[in-house]
Every structure is written in C-alpha cells, then in structure tokens.
CSV table of C-alpha atoms in Angstrom, one decimal:
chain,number,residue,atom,x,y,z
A,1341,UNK,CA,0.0,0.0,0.0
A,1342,UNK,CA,1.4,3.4,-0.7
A,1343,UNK,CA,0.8,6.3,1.2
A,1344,UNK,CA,-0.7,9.4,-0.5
A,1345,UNK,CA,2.5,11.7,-0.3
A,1346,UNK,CA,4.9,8.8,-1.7
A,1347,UNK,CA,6.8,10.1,-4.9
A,1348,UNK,CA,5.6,7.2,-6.9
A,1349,UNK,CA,2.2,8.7,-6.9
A,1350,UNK,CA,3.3,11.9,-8.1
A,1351,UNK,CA,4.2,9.7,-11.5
A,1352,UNK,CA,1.6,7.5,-10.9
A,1353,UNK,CA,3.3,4.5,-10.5
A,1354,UNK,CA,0.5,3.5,-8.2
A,1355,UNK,CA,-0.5,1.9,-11.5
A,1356,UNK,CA,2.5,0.1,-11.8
A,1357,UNK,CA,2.2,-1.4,-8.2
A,1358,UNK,CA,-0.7,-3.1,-8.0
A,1359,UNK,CA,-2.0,-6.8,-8.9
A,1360,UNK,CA,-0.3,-8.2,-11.4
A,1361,UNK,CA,-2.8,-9.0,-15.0
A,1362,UNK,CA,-2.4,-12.5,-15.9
A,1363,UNK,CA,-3.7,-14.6,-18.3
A,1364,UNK,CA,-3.5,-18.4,-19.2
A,1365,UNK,CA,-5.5,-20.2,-21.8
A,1366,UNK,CA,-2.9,-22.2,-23.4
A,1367,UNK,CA,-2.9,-25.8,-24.8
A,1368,UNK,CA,-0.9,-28.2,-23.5
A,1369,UNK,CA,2.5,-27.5,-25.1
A,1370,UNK,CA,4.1,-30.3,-27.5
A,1371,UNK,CA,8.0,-30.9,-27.8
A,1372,UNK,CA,10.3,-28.0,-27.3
A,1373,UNK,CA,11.4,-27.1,-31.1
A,1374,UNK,CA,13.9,-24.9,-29.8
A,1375,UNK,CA,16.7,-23.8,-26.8
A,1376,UNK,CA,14.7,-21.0,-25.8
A,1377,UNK,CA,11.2,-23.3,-25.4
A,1378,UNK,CA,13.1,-25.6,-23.9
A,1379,UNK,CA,14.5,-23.5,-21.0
A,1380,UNK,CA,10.8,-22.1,-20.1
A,1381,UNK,CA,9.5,-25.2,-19.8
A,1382,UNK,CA,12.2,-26.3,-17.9
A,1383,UNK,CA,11.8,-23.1,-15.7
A,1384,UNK,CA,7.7,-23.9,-15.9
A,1385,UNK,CA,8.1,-27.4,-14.7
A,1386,UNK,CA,9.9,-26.2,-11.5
A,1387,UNK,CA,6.9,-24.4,-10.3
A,1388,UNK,CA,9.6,-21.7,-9.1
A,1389,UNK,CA,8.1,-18.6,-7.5
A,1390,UNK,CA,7.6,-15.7,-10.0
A,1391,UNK,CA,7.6,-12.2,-9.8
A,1392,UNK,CA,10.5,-9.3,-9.0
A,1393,UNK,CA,12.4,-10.6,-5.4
A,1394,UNK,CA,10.7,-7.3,-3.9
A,1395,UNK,CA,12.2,-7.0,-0.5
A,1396,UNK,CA,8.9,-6.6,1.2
A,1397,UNK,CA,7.5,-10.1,-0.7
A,1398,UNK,CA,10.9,-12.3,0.2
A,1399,UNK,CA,9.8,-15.6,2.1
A,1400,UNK,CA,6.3,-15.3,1.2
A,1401,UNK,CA,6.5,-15.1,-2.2
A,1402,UNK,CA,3.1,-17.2,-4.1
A,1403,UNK,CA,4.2,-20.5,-5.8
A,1404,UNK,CA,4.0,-19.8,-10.3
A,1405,UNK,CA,0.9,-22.9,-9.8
A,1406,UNK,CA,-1.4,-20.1,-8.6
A,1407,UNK,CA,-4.9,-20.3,-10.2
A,1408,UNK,CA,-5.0,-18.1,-13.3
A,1409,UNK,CA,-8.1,-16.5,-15.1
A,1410,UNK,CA,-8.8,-18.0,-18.4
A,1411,UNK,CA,-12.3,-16.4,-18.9
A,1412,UNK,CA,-12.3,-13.7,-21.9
A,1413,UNK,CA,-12.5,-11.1,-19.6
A,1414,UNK,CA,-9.9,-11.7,-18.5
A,1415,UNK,CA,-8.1,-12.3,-21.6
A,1416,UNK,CA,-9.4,-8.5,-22.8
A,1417,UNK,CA,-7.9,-6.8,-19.5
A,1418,UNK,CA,-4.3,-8.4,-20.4
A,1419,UNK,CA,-4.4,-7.7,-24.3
A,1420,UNK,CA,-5.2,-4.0,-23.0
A,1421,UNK,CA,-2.5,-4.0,-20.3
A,1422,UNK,CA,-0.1,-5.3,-22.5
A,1423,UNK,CA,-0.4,-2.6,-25.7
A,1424,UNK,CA,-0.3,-0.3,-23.0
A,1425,UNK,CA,3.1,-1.7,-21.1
A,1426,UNK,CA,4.4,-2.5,-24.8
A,1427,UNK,CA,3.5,0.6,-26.8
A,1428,UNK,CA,4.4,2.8,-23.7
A,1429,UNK,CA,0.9,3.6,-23.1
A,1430,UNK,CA,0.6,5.0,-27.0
A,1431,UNK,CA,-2.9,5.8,-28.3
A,1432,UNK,CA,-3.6,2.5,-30.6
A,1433,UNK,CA,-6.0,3.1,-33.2
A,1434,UNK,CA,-8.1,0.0,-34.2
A,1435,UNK,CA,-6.0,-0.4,-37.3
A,1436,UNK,CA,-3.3,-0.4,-36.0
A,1437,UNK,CA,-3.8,-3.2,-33.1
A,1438,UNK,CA,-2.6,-7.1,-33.7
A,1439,UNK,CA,-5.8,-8.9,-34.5
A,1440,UNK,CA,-4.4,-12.1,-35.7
A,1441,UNK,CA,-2.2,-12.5,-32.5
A,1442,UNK,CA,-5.5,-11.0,-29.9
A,1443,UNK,CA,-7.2,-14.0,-31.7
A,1444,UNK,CA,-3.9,-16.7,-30.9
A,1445,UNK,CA,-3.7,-15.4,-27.3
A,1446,UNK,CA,-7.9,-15.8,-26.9
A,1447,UNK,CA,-7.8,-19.0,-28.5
A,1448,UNK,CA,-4.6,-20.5,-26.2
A,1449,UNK,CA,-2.3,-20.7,-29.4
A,1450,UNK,CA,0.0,-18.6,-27.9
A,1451,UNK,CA,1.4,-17.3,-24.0
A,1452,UNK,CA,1.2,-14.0,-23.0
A,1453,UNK,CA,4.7,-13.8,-23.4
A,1454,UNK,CA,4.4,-14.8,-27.1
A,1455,UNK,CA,1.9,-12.4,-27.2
A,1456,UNK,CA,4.9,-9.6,-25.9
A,1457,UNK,CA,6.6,-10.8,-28.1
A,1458,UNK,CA,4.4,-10.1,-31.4
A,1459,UNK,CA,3.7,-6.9,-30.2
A,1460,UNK,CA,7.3,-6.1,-29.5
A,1461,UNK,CA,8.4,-7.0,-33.3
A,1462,UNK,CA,5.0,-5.3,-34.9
A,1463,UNK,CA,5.2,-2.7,-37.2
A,1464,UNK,CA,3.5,-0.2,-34.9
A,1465,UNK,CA,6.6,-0.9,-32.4
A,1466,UNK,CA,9.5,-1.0,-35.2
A,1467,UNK,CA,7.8,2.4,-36.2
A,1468,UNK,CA,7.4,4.2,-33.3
A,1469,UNK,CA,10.5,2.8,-30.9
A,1470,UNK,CA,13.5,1.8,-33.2
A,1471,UNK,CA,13.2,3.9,-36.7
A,1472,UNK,CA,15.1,7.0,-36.5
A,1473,UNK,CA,15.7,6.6,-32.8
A,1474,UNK,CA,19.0,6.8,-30.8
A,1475,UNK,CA,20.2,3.2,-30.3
A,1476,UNK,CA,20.6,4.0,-27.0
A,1477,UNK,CA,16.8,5.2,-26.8
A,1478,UNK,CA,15.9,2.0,-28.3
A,1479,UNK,CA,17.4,-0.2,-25.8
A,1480,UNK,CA,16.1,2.1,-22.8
A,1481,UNK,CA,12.4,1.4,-24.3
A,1482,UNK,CA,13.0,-2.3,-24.5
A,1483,UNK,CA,13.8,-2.5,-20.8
A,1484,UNK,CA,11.1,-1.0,-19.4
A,1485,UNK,CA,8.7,-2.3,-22.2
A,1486,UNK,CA,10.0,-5.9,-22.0
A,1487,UNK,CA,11.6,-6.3,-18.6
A,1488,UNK,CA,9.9,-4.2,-16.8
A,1489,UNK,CA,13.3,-1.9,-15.7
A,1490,UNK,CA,15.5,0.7,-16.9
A,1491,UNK,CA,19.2,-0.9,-17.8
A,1492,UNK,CA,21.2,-0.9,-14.8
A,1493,UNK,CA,24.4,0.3,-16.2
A,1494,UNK,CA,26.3,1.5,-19.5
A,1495,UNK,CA,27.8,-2.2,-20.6
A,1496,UNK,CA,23.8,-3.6,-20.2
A,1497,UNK,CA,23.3,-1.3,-22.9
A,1498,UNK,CA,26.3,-1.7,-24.7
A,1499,UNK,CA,25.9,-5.2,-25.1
A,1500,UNK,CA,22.2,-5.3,-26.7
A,1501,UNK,CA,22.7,-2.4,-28.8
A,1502,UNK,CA,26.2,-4.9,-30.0
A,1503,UNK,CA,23.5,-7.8,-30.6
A,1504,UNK,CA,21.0,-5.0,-32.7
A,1505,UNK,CA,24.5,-4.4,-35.2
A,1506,UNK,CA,24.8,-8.0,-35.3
A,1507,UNK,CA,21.5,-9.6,-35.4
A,1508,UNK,CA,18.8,-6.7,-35.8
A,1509,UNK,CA,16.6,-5.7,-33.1
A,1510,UNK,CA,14.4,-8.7,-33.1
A,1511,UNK,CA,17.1,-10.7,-31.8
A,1512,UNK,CA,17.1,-8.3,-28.8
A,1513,UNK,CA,13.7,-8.4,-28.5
A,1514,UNK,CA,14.5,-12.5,-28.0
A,1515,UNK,CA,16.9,-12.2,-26.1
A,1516,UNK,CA,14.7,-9.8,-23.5
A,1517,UNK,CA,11.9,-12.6,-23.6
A,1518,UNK,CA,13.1,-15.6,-23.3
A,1519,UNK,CA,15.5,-14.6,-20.9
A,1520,UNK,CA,15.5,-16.5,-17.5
A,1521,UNK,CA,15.2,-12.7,-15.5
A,1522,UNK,CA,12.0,-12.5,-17.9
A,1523,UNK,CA,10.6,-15.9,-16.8
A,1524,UNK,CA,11.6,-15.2,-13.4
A,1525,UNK,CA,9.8,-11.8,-13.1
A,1526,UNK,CA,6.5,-12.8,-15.3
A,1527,UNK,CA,6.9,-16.4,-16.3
A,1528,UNK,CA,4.9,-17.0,-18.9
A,1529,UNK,CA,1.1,-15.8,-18.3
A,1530,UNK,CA,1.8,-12.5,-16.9
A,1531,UNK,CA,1.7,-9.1,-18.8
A,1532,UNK,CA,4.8,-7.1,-17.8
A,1533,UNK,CA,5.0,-4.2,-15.7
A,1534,UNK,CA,6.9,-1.8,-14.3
A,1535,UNK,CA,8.4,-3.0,-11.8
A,1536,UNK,CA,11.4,-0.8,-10.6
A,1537,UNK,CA,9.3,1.5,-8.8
A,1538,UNK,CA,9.6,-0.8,-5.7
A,1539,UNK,CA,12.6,-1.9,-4.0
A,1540,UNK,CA,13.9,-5.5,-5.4
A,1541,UNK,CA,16.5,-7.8,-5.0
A,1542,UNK,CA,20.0,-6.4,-5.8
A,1543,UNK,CA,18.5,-2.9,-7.3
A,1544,UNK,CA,20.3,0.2,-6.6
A,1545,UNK,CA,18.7,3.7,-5.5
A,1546,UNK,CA,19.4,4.6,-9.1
A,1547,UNK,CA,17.1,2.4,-10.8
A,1548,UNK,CA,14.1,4.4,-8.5
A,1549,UNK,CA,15.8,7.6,-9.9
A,1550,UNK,CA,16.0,6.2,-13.5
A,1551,UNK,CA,12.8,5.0,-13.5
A,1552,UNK,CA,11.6,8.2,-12.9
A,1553,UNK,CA,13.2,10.1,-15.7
A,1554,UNK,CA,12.1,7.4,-18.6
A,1555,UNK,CA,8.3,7.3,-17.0
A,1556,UNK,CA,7.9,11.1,-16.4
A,1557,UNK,CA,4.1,10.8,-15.6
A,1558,UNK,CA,1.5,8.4,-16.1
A,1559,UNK,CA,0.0,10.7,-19.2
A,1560,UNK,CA,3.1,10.4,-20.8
A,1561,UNK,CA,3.6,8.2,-24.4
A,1562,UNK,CA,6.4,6.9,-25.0
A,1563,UNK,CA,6.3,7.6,-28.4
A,1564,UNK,CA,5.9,11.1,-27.8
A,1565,UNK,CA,8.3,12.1,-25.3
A,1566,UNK,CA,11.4,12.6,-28.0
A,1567,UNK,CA,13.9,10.4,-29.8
A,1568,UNK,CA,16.9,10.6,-27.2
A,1569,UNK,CA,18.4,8.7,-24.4
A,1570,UNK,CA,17.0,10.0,-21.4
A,1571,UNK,CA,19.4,8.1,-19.6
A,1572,UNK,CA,22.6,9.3,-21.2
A,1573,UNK,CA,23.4,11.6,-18.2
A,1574,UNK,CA,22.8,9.3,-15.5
A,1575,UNK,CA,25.0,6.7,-16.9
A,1576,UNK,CA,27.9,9.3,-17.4
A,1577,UNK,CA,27.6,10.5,-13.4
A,1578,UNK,CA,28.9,8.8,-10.4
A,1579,UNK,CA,26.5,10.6,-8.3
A,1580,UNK,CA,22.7,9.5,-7.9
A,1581,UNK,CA,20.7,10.6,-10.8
A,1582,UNK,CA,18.6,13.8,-9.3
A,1583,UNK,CA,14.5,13.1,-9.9
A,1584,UNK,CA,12.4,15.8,-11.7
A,1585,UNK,CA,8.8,15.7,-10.6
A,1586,UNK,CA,6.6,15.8,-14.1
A,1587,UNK,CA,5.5,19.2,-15.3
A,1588,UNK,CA,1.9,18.0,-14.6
A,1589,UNK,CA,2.8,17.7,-10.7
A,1590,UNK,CA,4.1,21.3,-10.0
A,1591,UNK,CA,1.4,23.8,-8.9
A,1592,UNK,CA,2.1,27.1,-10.7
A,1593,UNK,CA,0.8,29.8,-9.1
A,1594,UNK,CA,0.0,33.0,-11.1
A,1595,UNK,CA,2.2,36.0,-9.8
A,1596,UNK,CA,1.1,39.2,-8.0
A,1597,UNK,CA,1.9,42.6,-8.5
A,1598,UNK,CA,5.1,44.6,-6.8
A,1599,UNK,CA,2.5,46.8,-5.1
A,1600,UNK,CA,1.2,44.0,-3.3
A,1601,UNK,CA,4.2,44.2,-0.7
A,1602,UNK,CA,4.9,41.2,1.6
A,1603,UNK,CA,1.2,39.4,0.7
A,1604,UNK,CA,-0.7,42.5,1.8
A,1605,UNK,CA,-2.8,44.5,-0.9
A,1606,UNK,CA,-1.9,48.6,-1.5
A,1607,UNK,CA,-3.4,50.6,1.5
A,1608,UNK,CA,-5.9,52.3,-1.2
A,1609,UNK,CA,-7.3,48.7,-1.3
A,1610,UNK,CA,-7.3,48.1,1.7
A,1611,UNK,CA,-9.5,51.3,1.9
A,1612,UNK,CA,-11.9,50.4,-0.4
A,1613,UNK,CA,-12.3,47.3,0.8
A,1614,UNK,CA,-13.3,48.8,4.7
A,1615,UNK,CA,-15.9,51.1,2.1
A,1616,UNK,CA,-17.7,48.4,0.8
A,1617,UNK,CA,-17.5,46.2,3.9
A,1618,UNK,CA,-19.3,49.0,6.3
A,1619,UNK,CA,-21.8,49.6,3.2
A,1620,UNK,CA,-23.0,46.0,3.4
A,1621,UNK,CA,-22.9,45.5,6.6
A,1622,UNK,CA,-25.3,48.8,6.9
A,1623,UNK,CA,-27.6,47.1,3.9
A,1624,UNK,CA,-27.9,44.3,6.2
A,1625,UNK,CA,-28.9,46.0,8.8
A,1626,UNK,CA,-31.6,48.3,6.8
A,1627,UNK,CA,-33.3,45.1,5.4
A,1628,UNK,CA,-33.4,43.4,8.5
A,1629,UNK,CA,-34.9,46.2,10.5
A,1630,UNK,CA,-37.2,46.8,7.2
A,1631,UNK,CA,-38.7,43.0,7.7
A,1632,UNK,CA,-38.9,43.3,11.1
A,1633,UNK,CA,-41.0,46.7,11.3
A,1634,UNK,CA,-43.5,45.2,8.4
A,1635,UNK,CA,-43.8,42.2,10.5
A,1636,UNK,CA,-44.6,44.3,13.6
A,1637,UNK,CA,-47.1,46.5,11.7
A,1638,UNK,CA,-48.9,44.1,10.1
C-alpha cells in the first residue's frame, strides 16, 4: 500500500504497483522445437516462485501454480494492459492493433509472453520505438517495455545495442523474452509491468531515480516524449541521478503585483475594501430592521 504523499504517486506509479494482469489459456504444449522453449519449460516445470524478489515479498512469495483467469475477460484486460506496457501507453488506433495475434492469445495458441513478443516486433513498435531513434533510446524502451526496468548500467546497454548491429533488433527483442530474469519476473502468463518503482533484490537507488526520468508521468507516451536517451546523463555521473517531478505535478501559481508588498494589498485597497464592507454590513442592517418593522405593523 502506498501512502498518498509517496513520490511514486506523483508519476503514478500506483498503477504500476498493484496486482499483477495475468492470463492463461494455453494448450498443453508439444515438444520443445527450440533452446529458448526448452529453458521455459524447464523453468515452468519447476513451479519456481515468480515475480521481482521485492524485499517486502521475500519468504512469502506465491508459488508460479497459482490459479490463473482464463475467462475472456480476463483475456481482454491483459491484451489492453499489454499494448499499454508494450506501446508505452501510446494511443492504438483500431488499425493499428494485432488482431491475428488477440485472436492466438484468446484462443490459447500462444502465452502471453508470445503475445509480448508479437507486439514487441509489430510494425507499430518498429515504427514508433527503433526507426530513426537513438540506439541507445531504443534499448532504454525495451527494458522498461519488456523487462519491466531501466538498464542498470552502461555495458547492459552496450551489449544489446552490439546484438542490434549483429543480429537486428528482433534478436534483442529475443533475447529480453526468453531470458531467464524475464521468466523469473512474469513467467509465462503474466503481462509485464513496471516493476522498478519498488525496492527488489540487488537494485540500486538509481534504478528508482531512473525509473523516474524514462516514466515522467503516467499521461506520458512513450512515443511522444522525443527520440533521445533519457538516460545518457545518468549513466555518465557517479552521483545518484537527481528526480524531476513531471511538469503535470508542479502547482504554478500566477504572480502578483510589486504593489502587493509582503502578501498584503496597496493601502488604497485596503481602503476600499473597509468602504464596501461598512456599506454592506449597513444594507444588512436596513433590510433586517425593514422586515422586522412590516412584521410588527402588520
């Protein structure tokens, strides 16, 4: 529970914070055609706990064999969480949504994760977070779309946007997914979210303060907010990167005139304001006596 004056709320990661959305109508899964299928199964089979090690949730954490909603309704709130955790919380218009995999993840074809995944590698996403956008930028969207973080230093950076000159930035999108941190954190039916807002396992006060600068309010698209790293500056201090409240959270409050020395109106004012408070207090008076003399007379 957060408390009304926490910092998260002023960017509205109270959003972020609550129940997980999870999903799970999939079929019973054949053989593993590949590395990656193989390890989450593996990792499913284990029944480990899943979910970010949160400080506050270690030694109580709920076992990944938790009931799960399969009913469409439920299946409608995780398509809707995940284009807005994917598409960092972008306006969709109907054409532009990913009917063919809605229809997959409804019918249990696919995981939420595979549906991530398609959404992650949709022209929408190529479009709007990796064409014409600092590499850099590109690989801070990922994390926090994908893993639910912002990259926790330079070489984590350095290293996908390597894999992006090699491969292309599907494979990082791969790589993010089928990751074991990725299993860990959402396993395989649960729509990512961001998580850095609380304090996990082996996190540093800079990934709050990070987190902060790439979410900047909870109004904020992604898409909108500029093609630059936002996180160029705190990778290149030692210090703690400093948080800036969104614009939307400051009060601005409109400014008074010179005359209007140490909060106190001009004494002409002041004046004017005795005038007319004597005059009405004396029109008061005059109706009141008025109503009470007809009343007496009639």
């Amino acid at each position: 529970m957060l408390s009304s004056n926490s910092i998260i709320t002023t960017f509205g990661g109270e959003r972020a914070t609550e129940q997980p959305i999870t999903y799970d109508n999939t079929k019973a899964a054949g053989a593993s055609l590949t590395q990656a299928e193989y390890r989450s199964t593996l990792c499913t089979n284990l029944k480990l706990p899943t979910g970010p090690r949160s400080h506050e949730e270690c030694g109580r954490k709920v076992t990944s064999d938790q009931l799960k909603d399969s009913s469409q309704n439920a299946c409608t709130n995780a398509i809707n969480a995940a284009y807005k955790q994917v598409f960092g919380n972008a306006h969709v218009m109907d054409y532009e949504r990913e009917s063919s995999l809605e229809a997959q993840l409804l019918d249990g074809r696919i995981s939420i994760q595979d549906f991530v995944r398609g959404l992650a590698k949709s022209e929408f996403y190529t479009k709007n977070f990796y064409e014409g956008r600092d590499p850099m930028r590109t690989i801070e969207l990922d994390f926090k779309h994908l893993l639910g973080r912002t990259p926790r230093n330079q070489a984590e950076i350095a290293d996908y946007i390597s894999l992006q000159a090699r491969s292309g930035h599907g494979a990082v999108i791969d790589a993010m997914v089928d990751s074991a941190e990725y299993l860990e954190t959402f396993g395989k039916h649960t729509v990512p979210y961001m998580h850095s807002w609380r304090s996990y396992a082996g996190s540093y006060q800079s990934s709050f303060n990070r987190t902060a600068a790439m979410v900047l309010g909870f109004a904020y698209s992604d898409k909108a907010i500029g093609n630059d790293s936002k996180l160029k500056n705190s990778f290149s201090s030692t210090s703690n990167y400093a948080i800036k409240s969104p614009a939307s959270a400051s009060y601005k409050f409109i400014g008074t005139s010179a005359a209007w020395a140490g909060g106190r109106p001009p004494k002409f004012l002041s004046k004017v304001g005795t005038v007319l408070t004597i005059a009405g207090v004396m029109e008061i008076v005059r109706i009141t006596l008025t109503v009470a003399y007809s009343a007496i007379t009639s």
